[in-house]
Short mmCIF file of C-alpha atoms and ligand atoms in Angstrom, two decimals:
data_model
loop_
_atom_site.label_atom_id
_atom_site.label_comp_id
_atom_site.label_asym_id
_atom_site.label_seq_id
_atom_site.Cartn_x
_atom_site.Cartn_y
_atom_site.Cartn_z
CA UNK A 1 2.36 27.66 -8.27
CA UNK A 2 3.00 24.67 -10.50
CA UNK A 3 2.11 21.12 -9.77
CA UNK A 4 3.53 18.89 -11.81
CA UNK A 5 1.56 14.91 -12.27
CA UNK A 6 3.62 13.07 -9.87
CA UNK A 7 3.99 9.34 -10.54
CA UNK A 8 6.15 8.64 -7.88
CA UNK A 9 5.79 5.10 -5.94
CA UNK A 10 5.94 6.24 -2.67
CA UNK A 11 6.26 8.74 -0.73
CA UNK A 12 3.57 9.42 -3.77
CA UNK A 13 1.06 12.44 -4.72
CA UNK A 14 -1.35 13.20 -2.14
CA UNK A 15 -5.07 14.68 -2.96
CA UNK A 16 -4.77 18.42 -4.07
CA UNK A 17 -7.93 18.92 -1.91
CA UNK A 18 -6.23 17.14 1.57
CA UNK A 19 -2.82 19.34 0.73
CA UNK A 20 -5.03 22.46 0.71
CA UNK A 21 -6.86 21.68 3.59
CA UNK A 22 -3.57 21.03 5.69
CA UNK A 23 -2.13 24.07 4.57
CA UNK A 24 -5.29 26.44 5.62
CA UNK A 25 -5.08 24.42 9.26
CA UNK A 26 -1.19 24.60 9.64
CA UNK A 27 -1.30 27.67 11.77
CA UNK A 28 -4.43 27.55 13.38
CA UNK A 29 -6.26 23.86 13.65
CA UNK A 30 -9.86 24.05 14.46
CA UNK A 31 -9.46 27.55 16.36
CA UNK A 32 -7.21 26.10 18.41
CA UNK A 33 -4.48 28.48 17.53
CA UNK A 34 -1.82 26.04 16.98
CA UNK A 35 -0.95 23.44 14.47
CA UNK A 36 -2.12 20.21 15.00
CA UNK A 37 1.82 18.97 15.26
CA UNK A 38 1.86 21.43 17.93
CA UNK A 39 -1.08 20.06 20.15
CA UNK A 40 -0.90 17.17 22.62
CA UNK A 41 -2.12 13.56 21.49
CA UNK A 42 -3.80 13.10 24.87
CA UNK A 43 -6.30 16.74 24.26
CA UNK A 44 -9.68 16.05 23.35
CA UNK A 45 -9.49 17.74 20.14
CA UNK A 46 -6.70 15.49 18.95
CA UNK A 47 -8.54 12.68 20.26
CA UNK A 48 -11.60 13.79 18.96
CA UNK A 49 -10.01 13.94 15.36
CA UNK A 50 -8.29 10.44 15.78
CA UNK A 51 -11.43 8.69 16.77
CA UNK A 52 -13.20 10.17 13.65
CA UNK A 53 -10.19 9.11 11.54
CA UNK A 54 -10.94 5.05 12.64
CA UNK A 55 -14.69 5.79 12.09
CA UNK A 56 -14.10 6.85 8.82
CA UNK A 57 -11.98 4.08 7.69
CA UNK A 58 -14.56 1.40 9.60
CA UNK A 59 -16.97 2.64 7.24
CA UNK A 60 -14.97 2.95 4.33
CA UNK A 61 -13.24 -0.40 4.48
CA UNK A 62 -16.62 -1.72 6.22
CA UNK A 63 -14.46 -3.37 9.09
CA UNK A 64 -16.34 -5.34 11.41
CA UNK A 65 -16.24 -4.13 15.12
CA UNK A 66 -14.23 -7.92 15.73
CA UNK A 67 -11.29 -6.09 14.18
CA UNK A 68 -8.82 -3.44 15.87
CA UNK A 69 -7.88 -0.52 14.09
CA UNK A 70 -4.51 0.61 15.14
CA UNK A 71 -2.32 3.49 13.82
CA UNK A 72 1.06 2.47 14.05
CA UNK A 73 4.62 4.07 13.56
CA UNK A 74 7.85 1.77 11.73
CA UNK A 75 6.71 1.45 8.18
CA UNK A 76 5.84 -1.91 6.68
CA UNK A 77 9.24 -3.15 6.95
CA UNK A 78 9.08 -3.47 10.93
CA UNK A 79 5.65 -4.98 10.64
CA UNK A 80 7.23 -7.57 8.72
CA UNK A 81 9.16 -8.27 11.91
CA UNK A 82 6.62 -7.13 13.95
CA UNK A 83 3.84 -9.61 12.77
CA UNK A 84 6.06 -12.85 13.67
CA UNK A 85 7.14 -11.32 17.16
CA UNK A 86 3.27 -11.32 18.01
CA UNK A 87 1.83 -13.91 16.13
CA UNK A 88 4.22 -16.53 16.38
CA UNK A 89 5.61 -18.33 19.43
CA UNK A 90 9.36 -19.19 19.37
CA UNK A 91 9.57 -22.27 17.04
CA UNK A 92 6.85 -21.70 15.42
CA UNK A 93 6.45 -21.87 11.56
CA UNK A 94 4.47 -19.80 9.23
CA UNK A 95 3.52 -19.85 5.05
CA UNK A 96 4.19 -17.10 3.19
CA UNK A 97 3.42 -16.34 -0.91
CA UNK A 98 6.10 -15.23 -3.00
CA UNK A 99 5.36 -12.59 -5.78
CA UNK A 100 8.04 -10.13 -5.96
CA UNK A 101 10.42 -8.17 -3.87
CA UNK A 102 8.27 -6.82 -0.94
CA UNK A 103 6.91 -10.46 -0.37
CA UNK A 104 10.50 -11.59 -0.50
CA UNK A 105 11.39 -8.86 1.94
CA UNK A 106 8.60 -9.63 4.41
CA UNK A 107 9.81 -13.43 4.57
CA UNK A 108 13.68 -12.19 5.14
CA UNK A 109 12.84 -9.95 7.99
CA UNK A 110 10.63 -12.29 9.74
CA UNK A 111 12.82 -14.99 9.33
CA UNK A 112 14.88 -14.38 13.05
CA UNK A 113 11.40 -15.02 14.73
CA UNK A 114 9.71 -17.23 12.66
CA UNK A 115 10.52 -20.51 10.41
CA UNK A 116 9.03 -19.03 7.42
CA UNK A 117 8.07 -21.38 4.29
CA UNK A 118 7.06 -20.32 0.61
CA UNK A 119 3.96 -22.36 -0.04
CA UNK A 120 3.40 -20.44 -3.20
CA UNK A 121 5.98 -18.33 -5.35
CA UNK A 122 6.14 -16.86 -9.56
CA UNK A 123 9.27 -16.50 -8.78
CA UNK A 124 10.56 -18.95 -11.53
CA UNK A 125 8.24 -16.88 -13.84
CA UNK A 126 10.06 -13.42 -13.14
CA UNK A 127 7.22 -12.39 -10.68
CA UNK A 128 5.02 -11.87 -14.07
CA UNK A 129 1.76 -13.57 -12.83
CA UNK A 130 0.55 -14.86 -10.16
CA UNK A 131 0.90 -18.07 -8.60
CA UNK A 132 -2.28 -20.66 -7.57
CA UNK A 133 -2.30 -21.04 -3.52
CA UNK A 134 -3.20 -24.58 -2.89
CA UNK A 135 -4.70 -24.55 0.50
CA UNK A 136 -3.99 -28.39 0.84
CA UNK A 137 -0.18 -27.40 0.51
CA UNK A 138 -0.84 -25.24 3.43
CA UNK A 139 1.12 -26.14 7.02
CA UNK A 140 -2.16 -26.74 8.97
CA UNK A 141 -0.04 -25.89 12.24
CA UNK A 142 1.52 -22.43 10.45
CA UNK A 143 0.93 -19.60 12.73
CA UNK A 144 -0.41 -17.27 9.55
CA UNK A 145 -0.32 -17.31 5.94
CA UNK A 146 1.34 -14.05 4.36
CA UNK A 147 0.91 -11.93 0.94
CA UNK A 148 1.56 -8.96 -0.55
CA UNK A 149 -1.43 -7.54 -2.14
CA UNK A 150 0.11 -5.57 -4.32
CA UNK A 151 3.91 -5.73 -5.67
CA UNK A 152 4.89 -1.97 -6.21
CA UNK A 153 8.23 -2.97 -7.97
CA UNK A 154 6.46 -6.08 -10.37
CA UNK A 155 3.38 -4.56 -10.94
CA UNK A 156 1.46 -7.58 -9.98
CA UNK A 157 -1.74 -7.30 -7.99
CA UNK A 158 -4.68 -9.72 -6.26
CA UNK A 159 -7.91 -8.83 -7.22
CA UNK A 160 -9.10 -11.64 -4.32
CA UNK A 161 -7.20 -12.81 -1.54
CA UNK A 162 -5.34 -16.13 -1.43
CA UNK A 163 -7.16 -19.00 0.06
CA UNK A 164 -5.79 -19.71 3.43
CA UNK A 165 -7.58 -22.37 4.61
CA UNK A 166 -7.88 -22.03 8.78
CA UNK A 167 -4.84 -20.68 8.76
CA UNK A 168 -5.32 -16.00 9.49
CA UNK A 169 -4.24 -14.84 6.08
CA UNK A 170 -2.24 -11.57 6.89
CA UNK A 171 -2.05 -8.63 3.80
CA UNK A 172 0.50 -5.98 3.08
CA UNK A 173 -1.53 -3.60 1.47
CA UNK A 174 0.94 -0.69 1.17
CA UNK A 175 0.74 0.20 -2.09
CA UNK A 176 -3.51 -0.57 -2.76
CA UNK A 177 -5.08 -0.54 0.10
CA UNK A 178 -8.12 1.96 -0.25
CA UNK A 179 -8.08 1.49 -3.90
CA UNK A 180 -11.16 -0.97 -4.14
CA UNK A 181 -13.20 -2.65 -1.60
CA UNK A 182 -12.01 -5.21 0.31
CA UNK A 183 -13.50 -8.23 2.27
CA UNK A 184 -11.79 -7.45 5.59
CA UNK A 185 -13.51 -10.87 7.12
CA UNK A 186 -11.38 -13.07 4.81
CA UNK A 187 -8.31 -11.69 7.04
CA UNK A 188 -6.42 -11.69 10.42
CA UNK A 189 -4.66 -8.42 9.30
CA UNK A 190 -4.55 -6.14 7.11
CA UNK A 191 -1.75 -3.45 7.41
CA UNK A 192 -0.61 -0.80 5.57
CA UNK A 193 2.51 1.80 5.16
CA UNK A 194 0.92 5.10 4.56
CA UNK A 195 2.72 7.07 1.94
CA UNK A 196 1.07 5.67 -0.85
CA UNK A 197 -2.72 6.29 -0.54
CA UNK A 198 -3.66 7.44 2.77
CA UNK A 199 -0.81 9.86 3.44
CA UNK A 200 2.88 10.63 4.42
CA UNK A 201 5.54 8.03 5.83
CA UNK A 202 5.92 7.32 9.02
CA UNK A 203 2.59 5.96 9.96
CA UNK A 204 1.33 2.47 9.87
CA UNK A 205 -2.30 1.65 9.46
CA UNK A 206 -2.91 -1.93 10.53
CA UNK A 207 -6.55 -3.62 10.76
CA UNK A 208 -6.27 -6.76 12.97
CA UNK A 209 -8.93 -9.26 14.01
CA UNK A 210 -8.84 -9.08 17.98
CA UNK A 211 -9.01 -12.89 18.62
CA UNK A 212 -5.27 -12.37 17.46
CA UNK A 213 -4.29 -9.85 19.85
CA UNK A 214 -4.39 -12.58 22.59
CA UNK A 215 -1.52 -14.58 21.15
CA UNK A 216 0.97 -14.40 23.59
CA UNK A 217 4.09 -14.11 20.33
CA UNK A 218 7.28 -14.14 21.84
CA UNK A 219 8.84 -11.75 25.00
CA UNK A 220 8.71 -8.52 23.44
CA UNK A 221 8.54 -4.95 24.60
CA UNK A 222 4.76 -3.20 25.28
CA UNK A 223 5.27 -0.95 22.76
CA UNK A 224 5.83 -3.92 19.98
CA UNK A 225 2.79 -5.63 21.21
CA UNK A 226 -0.31 -5.19 18.96
CA UNK A 227 -2.26 -6.16 22.21
CA UNK A 228 -1.05 -3.29 24.34
CA UNK A 229 -1.39 -0.52 21.38
CA UNK A 230 -4.61 -1.79 20.92
CA UNK A 231 -5.63 -1.57 24.69
CA UNK A 232 -3.91 1.85 24.62
CA UNK A 233 -5.79 3.01 21.39
CA UNK A 234 -2.43 3.60 19.49
CA UNK A 235 -1.28 5.75 22.23
CA UNK A 236 0.76 3.61 23.97
CA UNK A 237 3.46 6.07 23.06
CA UNK A 238 3.27 9.56 21.34
CA UNK A 239 1.90 8.71 17.80
CA UNK A 240 2.62 10.28 14.53
CA UNK A 241 -0.01 12.95 15.18
CA UNK A 242 0.54 14.83 11.64
CA UNK A 243 0.31 11.64 9.72
CA UNK A 244 -2.76 10.16 11.59
CA UNK A 245 -4.65 14.19 11.20
CA UNK A 246 -3.44 13.90 7.18
CA UNK A 247 -4.95 10.03 7.06
CA UNK A 248 -8.30 11.59 8.51
CA UNK A 249 -8.39 13.54 5.69
CA UNK A 250 -7.75 11.48 3.07
CA UNK A 251 -10.59 9.36 4.54
CA UNK A 252 -12.77 12.16 4.22
CA UNK A 253 -11.77 12.97 0.52
CA UNK A 254 -12.29 9.11 -0.30
CA UNK A 255 -15.65 9.19 1.31
CA UNK A 256 -16.80 12.35 -0.72
CA UNK A 257 -15.96 10.55 -3.75
CA UNK A 258 -18.35 8.37 -3.31
CA UNK A 259 -16.47 5.45 -1.44
CA UNK A 260 -14.38 2.70 -2.76
CA UNK A 261 -16.54 1.76 -5.30
CA UNK A 262 -16.42 5.13 -6.79
CA UNK A 263 -12.64 5.27 -6.56
CA UNK A 264 -12.17 1.45 -7.88
CA UNK A 265 -13.96 3.10 -10.96
CA UNK A 266 -11.59 5.66 -11.33
CA UNK A 267 -8.99 3.17 -10.51
CA UNK A 268 -10.16 0.32 -13.55
CA UNK A 269 -10.29 3.40 -15.63
CA UNK A 270 -7.21 4.90 -15.07
CA UNK A 271 -4.60 1.77 -15.06
CA UNK A 272 -7.04 0.73 -18.11
CA UNK A 273 -6.44 3.86 -20.54
CA UNK A 274 -2.50 3.45 -19.89
CA UNK A 275 -2.27 -0.66 -20.35
CA UNK A 276 -4.19 -0.07 -23.57
CA UNK A 277 -1.06 2.62 -24.71
CA UNK A 278 1.43 0.22 -23.79
CA UNK A 279 -0.33 -2.80 -25.42
CA UNK A 280 -1.50 -0.54 -28.85
CA UNK A 281 1.99 0.99 -28.89
CA UNK A 282 3.05 -1.79 -31.64
CA UNK A 283 5.60 -2.76 -29.42
CA UNK A 284 7.22 0.37 -28.48
CA UNK A 285 6.57 -0.38 -24.76
CA UNK A 286 5.38 -3.36 -23.10
CA UNK A 287 4.33 -4.48 -19.83
CA UNK A 288 5.13 -8.26 -19.08
CA UNK A 289 2.67 -8.84 -16.84
CA UNK A 290 0.03 -11.58 -17.37
CA UNK A 291 -3.39 -9.21 -17.74
CA UNK A 292 -5.09 -11.14 -14.84
CA UNK A 293 -2.53 -10.13 -12.30
CA UNK A 294 -1.54 -6.18 -13.78
CA UNK A 295 -1.70 -4.25 -10.78
CA UNK A 296 -4.24 -0.93 -11.17
CA UNK A 297 -1.86 1.23 -9.04
CA UNK A 298 1.65 0.74 -10.41
CA UNK A 299 2.44 0.12 -14.11
CA UNK A 300 6.42 -0.87 -14.94
CA UNK A 301 6.85 -0.78 -18.86
CA UNK A 302 9.86 -0.96 -20.84
CA UNK A 303 11.14 1.06 -24.08
CA UNK A 304 11.54 -1.15 -26.62
CA UNK A 305 15.11 0.18 -27.25
CA UNK A 306 16.72 0.96 -23.69
CA UNK A 307 19.07 3.27 -25.43
CA UNK A 308 16.00 5.40 -25.00
CA UNK A 309 15.66 5.34 -21.70
CA UNK A 310 17.21 8.70 -20.55
CA UNK A 311 15.80 10.54 -23.46
CA UNK A 312 12.32 9.43 -22.28
CA UNK A 313 12.96 10.28 -18.60
CA UNK A 314 14.29 13.82 -19.42
CA UNK A 315 11.41 14.74 -21.69
CA UNK A 316 8.86 13.48 -19.65
CA UNK A 317 10.39 15.79 -16.60
CA UNK A 318 10.42 18.38 -19.23
CA UNK A 319 6.67 17.94 -19.95
CA UNK A 320 5.87 18.15 -16.30
CA UNK A 321 5.53 14.26 -16.02
CA UNK A 322 7.32 13.46 -13.09
CA UNK A 323 8.72 10.12 -11.21
CA UNK A 324 8.16 7.64 -14.67
CA UNK A 325 11.93 6.03 -13.86
CA UNK A 326 11.54 2.38 -13.11
CA UNK A 327 13.03 0.82 -10.08
CA UNK A 328 16.16 -0.81 -10.98
CA UNK A 329 14.90 -4.38 -9.95
CA UNK A 330 12.73 -4.46 -13.66
CA UNK A 331 14.32 -1.56 -15.00
CA UNK A 332 12.33 0.63 -17.65
CA UNK A 333 9.83 2.83 -16.61
CA UNK A 334 6.75 2.44 -14.02
CA UNK A 335 4.10 5.14 -13.33
CA UNK A 336 2.79 4.79 -10.14
CA UNK A 337 -1.22 5.92 -10.64
CA UNK A 338 -2.63 5.79 -6.84
CA UNK A 339 -5.78 7.25 -5.80
CA UNK A 340 -4.58 11.14 -5.81
CA UNK A 341 -3.36 10.75 -9.26
CA UNK A 342 -6.08 12.18 -11.56
CA UNK A 343 -7.29 10.85 -14.75
CA UNK A 344 -6.28 13.85 -16.15
CA UNK A 345 -2.40 13.39 -15.52
CA UNK A 346 -2.91 9.67 -16.68
CA UNK A 347 -4.26 11.32 -19.84
CA UNK A 348 -1.18 13.56 -20.01
CA UNK A 349 1.09 10.50 -19.55
CA UNK A 350 -0.29 8.84 -22.48
CA UNK A 351 -0.63 11.78 -24.73
CA UNK A 352 3.18 12.01 -24.13
CA UNK A 353 3.93 8.37 -24.73
CA UNK A 354 2.05 8.52 -27.98
CA UNK A 355 4.29 11.52 -29.46
CA UNK A 356 7.50 10.17 -27.88
CA UNK A 357 6.79 6.48 -29.83
CA UNK A 358 5.95 8.48 -32.81
CA UNK A 359 9.29 10.78 -33.10
CA UNK A 360 11.19 7.98 -31.99
CA UNK A 361 9.58 4.72 -33.02
C1 LIG B 401 4.09 -3.35 -0.81
C2 LIG B 401 5.21 -2.70 -0.06
N1 LIG B 401 5.21 -3.03 1.42
C3 LIG B 401 6.03 -2.64 1.93
C4 LIG B 401 6.75 -1.35 1.82
C5 LIG B 401 8.36 -0.87 2.70
O1 LIG B 401 7.48 0.38 3.63
P1 LIG B 401 8.01 1.10 4.46
O2 LIG B 401 9.40 1.61 3.34
O3 LIG B 401 7.32 1.88 4.89
O4 LIG B 401 8.65 0.03 5.64
C6 LIG B 401 6.84 -1.07 0.94
C7 LIG B 401 7.43 0.36 0.14
O5 LIG B 401 7.39 1.09 -0.78
C8 LIG B 401 5.63 -1.49 -0.29
O6 LIG B 401 5.33 -0.97 -1.42
#
């Protein structure tokens, strides 16, 4: 067996121990004689596993009791639309912060369901920094304020949530959830597609303040209504049982690493090493993001001569470094270094980059 160092932006690397546990469980989970994928979500073993996964997530993020935790489907993109459906009545307005590709997408998907307004944006700066959010500029009657905690493509991350005045703050944490402690109580909703720091795609984890479940929103099917999903313990219909199970294994893995403080320390070390290699390359590699806003999860960088891009990708792949091609919106390279990407992977990348720069600089 040979596994590569995987820098994919998502679906992304999962912890080796989680994959090994899943492999060991695949044919006979918990002595049931069947895979977890083959068992009813209504059965006791699955219900117990599901409840434990929620309890572990609550412990990791110190989620207070007045927040519900939902395990949903549809990907973060569907919730770009479903959040305004649930939180905003027809005719309502909502405020958005623009920091890159995913916040633009959140605005466009919300468009049919709420009157969106951009209250802060770094678009004019090419999404290379975080904008200032002035609470005096917020719409006092907005249904909520939405931001993207980590822009997966532009490599920009909020260290602290933006101020939201009295508005419920809604955070898309798809690409940085569980990478560091978060003040849940600053938020009305935290949600994340699972396929970066949690598990496989097809699962969305949502942490929602219970008072928001009382909002009537707009007329919609029960299956789309967060209140109904919360009342049914996210089992209004058949949930993504495999995703939920893998998420549970990842939560246990993070607890075993020492929780989010330990995970954050590892992420600071890994990202620090990579940014140092870029900044110290004498201009051979460049990252354009304001250092205060640099993501610890997604590190885009360009080569001083784009004609070398194809060679860099070819040689890095041959060296066992996978998925370094940058998103077409920003070009160049991108190394996604989520929780499950070990320090050794970043060390291997940095060593490769130094050698490549020596050869072609
Ligand atoms: C920050 C962020 N938000 C939303 C999405 C969209 O997620 P999905 O494809 O699960 O809908 C992504 C996907 O990469 C993302 O990185």
